[in-house]
Tab-separated table of C-alpha atoms in Angstrom:
chain	number	residue	atom	x	y	z
G	283	MET	CA	80.642	111.794	90.102
G	284	GLU	CA	78.965	111.901	86.605
G	285	GLY	CA	75.720	113.027	85.399
G	286	GLU	CA	72.252	111.207	85.528
G	287	GLY	CA	72.141	107.584	84.940
G	288	ASN	CA	75.984	107.413	85.695
G	289	GLU	CA	75.656	107.714	89.321
G	290	ARG	CA	77.970	104.878	90.043
G	291	LYS	CA	80.994	106.440	88.085
G	292	PHE	CA	83.656	108.623	89.461
G	293	ILE	CA	86.700	110.317	87.931
G	294	LEU	CA	89.640	110.172	90.093
G	295	SER	CA	93.373	110.622	90.227
G	296	PHE	CA	95.239	107.302	91.197
G	297	SER	CA	98.906	108.405	90.760
G	298	SER	CA	101.204	111.536	90.972
G	299	GLU	CA	104.859	112.374	90.847
G	300	GLU	CA	104.631	113.169	94.648
G	301	PRO	CA	108.003	111.370	96.074
G	302	TYR	CA	106.792	108.425	98.190
G	303	GLU	CA	109.304	107.487	100.961
G	304	ARG	CA	110.205	103.677	100.735
G	305	PHE	CA	112.490	101.699	102.890
G	306	TRP	CA	115.496	102.372	100.674
G	307	GLY	CA	114.636	106.118	99.937
G	308	LYS	CA	112.301	108.211	97.835
G	309	GLU	CA	110.448	106.752	94.818
G	310	ILE	CA	108.870	108.798	92.005
G	311	LEU	CA	106.644	107.696	89.248
G	312	ASP	CA	107.333	109.382	86.025
G	313	HIS	CA	104.244	110.552	84.507
G	314	ASN	CA	105.529	111.245	80.907
G	315	PRO	CA	102.809	109.460	78.974
G	316	ALA	CA	105.599	107.412	77.312
G	317	ALA	CA	106.726	106.108	80.986
G	318	VAL	CA	103.315	104.702	81.825
G	319	ASP	CA	101.824	101.542	80.298
G	320	LEU	CA	98.114	101.816	80.669
G	321	THR	CA	97.063	98.876	78.776
G	322	ARG	CA	96.318	96.605	81.562
G	323	LEU	CA	94.005	99.108	83.421
G	324	ASN	CA	92.385	99.956	80.052
G	325	THR	CA	91.611	96.184	79.144
G	326	ILE	CA	91.119	94.262	82.362
G	327	GLY	CA	91.606	96.880	85.106
G	328	VAL	CA	89.623	96.469	88.369
G	329	LEU	CA	88.775	98.637	91.403
G	330	LEU	CA	89.696	97.046	94.684
G	331	PHE	CA	89.089	97.912	98.210
G	332	ASN	CA	92.392	98.312	100.184
G	333	HIS	CA	94.478	96.428	97.500
G	334	ASN	CA	92.624	93.152	98.568
G	335	ARG	CA	92.301	91.117	95.352
G	336	ASP	CA	89.449	89.251	96.864
G	337	LYS	CA	87.327	92.614	97.338
G	338	VAL	CA	86.658	93.707	93.718
G	339	ILE	CA	84.232	96.568	94.094
G	340	GLY	CA	84.106	97.861	90.346
G	341	LYS	CA	85.659	98.207	87.119
G	342	ILE	CA	88.034	100.648	85.420
G	343	ASN	CA	86.295	102.156	82.331
G	344	ARG	CA	89.231	104.066	80.973
G	345	ALA	CA	92.545	105.453	82.403
G	346	TRP	CA	94.754	108.093	80.981
G	347	ILE	CA	97.741	110.543	81.922
G	348	GLU	CA	96.873	114.264	82.434
G	349	ASN	CA	98.856	116.956	84.034
G	350	GLN	CA	101.404	114.637	85.403
G	351	ARG	CA	98.788	112.478	87.068
G	352	GLY	CA	97.197	109.150	86.466
G	353	MET	CA	93.576	109.468	85.941
G	354	ALA	CA	90.724	107.113	85.519
G	355	GLU	CA	86.982	106.693	85.233
G	356	VAL	CA	85.817	103.937	87.506
G	357	GLU	CA	82.325	102.307	88.035
G	358	PHE	CA	81.194	100.688	91.158
G	359	ASP	CA	79.488	97.350	91.169
G	360	SER	CA	75.991	97.226	92.644
G	361	ASP	CA	76.641	93.944	94.826
G	362	GLU	CA	76.152	94.411	98.503
G	363	GLU	CA	80.131	94.617	99.493
G	364	SER	CA	80.601	97.088	96.789
G	365	GLU	CA	77.583	99.250	97.913
G	366	VAL	CA	79.006	99.694	101.248
G	367	ILE	CA	82.276	101.228	99.827
G	368	PHE	CA	80.342	103.138	97.136
G	369	GLN	CA	78.259	104.791	99.798
G	370	LYS	CA	81.362	105.855	101.808
G	371	VAL	CA	82.828	107.315	98.570
G	372	LYS	CA	79.652	109.186	97.655
G	373	SER	CA	79.385	110.563	101.130
G	374	GLY	CA	83.012	111.756	101.256
G	375	THR	CA	84.043	109.350	104.153
G	376	LEU	CA	86.507	107.457	102.055
G	377	LYS	CA	88.540	109.664	99.521
G	378	GLY	CA	91.827	107.919	99.452
G	379	VAL	CA	92.956	106.130	96.404
G	380	SER	CA	96.142	104.107	95.621
G	381	VAL	CA	97.480	102.135	92.794
G	382	GLY	CA	99.278	98.724	92.260
G	383	TYR	CA	101.949	98.748	89.876
G	384	LYS	CA	105.055	97.004	88.415
G	385	ILE	CA	108.337	98.858	87.696
G	386	GLY	CA	110.191	97.985	84.466
G	387	VAL	CA	113.078	100.643	84.300
G	388	ILE	CA	114.179	102.686	87.260
G	389	GLU	CA	116.579	105.630	87.129
G	390	GLU	CA	118.757	106.082	90.398
G	391	VAL	CA	119.561	109.688	91.089
G	392	MET	CA	122.391	109.967	93.432
G	393	PRO	CA	122.498	112.684	96.321
G	394	GLY	CA	123.249	116.110	95.060
G	395	LYS	CA	122.553	114.936	91.427
G	396	ILE	CA	119.737	115.752	88.940
G	397	SER	CA	117.760	113.090	86.933
G	398	THR	CA	118.538	112.765	83.210
G	399	ASP	CA	115.438	114.876	82.221
G	400	GLY	CA	116.486	117.613	84.825
G	401	ARG	CA	113.206	117.458	86.648
G	402	PHE	CA	113.992	115.530	90.012
G	403	ASN	CA	116.822	116.054	92.470
G	404	GLY	CA	118.613	113.165	94.349
G	405	PRO	CA	118.670	111.129	96.076
G	406	CYS	CA	115.668	109.254	94.466
G	407	ASP	CA	114.485	106.539	92.359
G	408	VAL	CA	112.541	107.556	89.239
G	409	ALA	CA	110.342	104.760	87.480
G	410	ARG	CA	110.969	105.630	83.975
G	411	GLU	CA	108.949	102.531	82.722
G	412	TRP	CA	105.972	101.378	84.890
G	413	MET	CA	102.594	99.614	84.536
G	414	PRO	CA	99.657	100.233	86.853
G	415	TYR	CA	97.573	96.959	87.209
G	416	GLU	CA	94.877	97.951	89.734
G	417	ILE	CA	93.349	100.959	91.422
G	418	SER	CA	92.098	100.761	94.999
G	419	VAL	CA	89.974	102.891	97.158
G	420	VAL	CA	91.920	103.001	100.418
G	421	SER	CA	91.519	103.869	103.959
G	422	VAL	CA	94.975	105.243	104.365
G	423	PRO	CA	96.619	106.268	101.017
G	424	ALA	CA	100.325	106.640	100.680
G	425	ASP	CA	100.035	109.677	98.330
G	426	ALA	CA	97.479	112.059	99.855
G	427	THR	CA	97.625	114.331	96.724
G	428	VAL	CA	95.553	111.629	94.706
G	429	GLY	CA	92.089	110.322	95.212
G	430	VAL	CA	88.218	110.880	94.631
G	431	GLY	CA	87.852	114.662	94.073
G	432	ARG	CA	91.688	115.418	93.988
G	433	GLU	CA	92.308	115.767	90.128
G	434	LEU	CA	94.565	118.869	89.490
G	435	LYS	CA	92.679	121.897	88.728
G	436	GLY	CA	94.238	124.500	86.274
G	437	ASN	CA	96.885	124.201	83.619
G	438	PRO	CA	100.245	123.571	85.338
G	439	GLN	CA	103.309	124.075	83.114
G	440	ALA	CA	104.349	120.940	81.266
G	441	PRO	CA	107.783	119.725	82.244
G	442	GLU	CA	110.663	120.551	80.055
G	443	THR	CA	111.748	117.843	77.788
G	444	LEU	CA	115.317	117.416	77.051
G	445	THR	CA	116.904	115.990	73.787
G	446	CYS	CA	118.904	113.025	73.807
G	447	PHE	CA	122.149	115.126	73.646
G	448	GLU	CA	120.943	117.176	76.590
G	449	ALA	CA	120.201	114.128	78.675
G	450	GLN	CA	123.637	112.523	77.948
G	451	LEU	CA	125.042	115.883	79.114
G	452	GLN	CA	123.229	115.624	82.418
G	453	ILE	CA	124.301	112.219	82.870
G	454	ASN	CA	127.797	113.065	82.321
G	455	LYS	CA	127.570	116.002	84.723
G	456	ASN	CA	126.030	113.594	87.350
G	457	ARG	CA	129.160	111.369	86.977
G	458	LYS	CA	131.479	114.198	87.999
């Protein structure tokens, strides 16, 4: 929560590179800044409750990528319905956050293989281009590593970036 006069604002993490088990296998959201299109969140982004489009409880003031996480400053509305959720977040009862998103490009990493950038081991699907379109305060989050008060502390080592040549070598190696 921010300072005086901004009591309805929170900074939270809404996504990470934590693998999420889908019905087809593990999904990973790449958090390289070039992979995430934050345009929609930063222009018309809304804060929902439990992904319910009829329960808009606030707005997204800004969204950014930091330390391989999606981060946002959100501000709760002051209507009666939003106030109930705001008080639960403020008291610490609700800490879970989730994100609605659309994937544009996915890399399928086969079992025993490594992703083209050398960061992820298969089997998994890595979203190489994706666009978040809403952030939700949720009762039960899919990714327990994100949420209100769950921003990553410290300065983790940035992932290694491969050149185009190195990425092609990794692709060729995976085909063997």
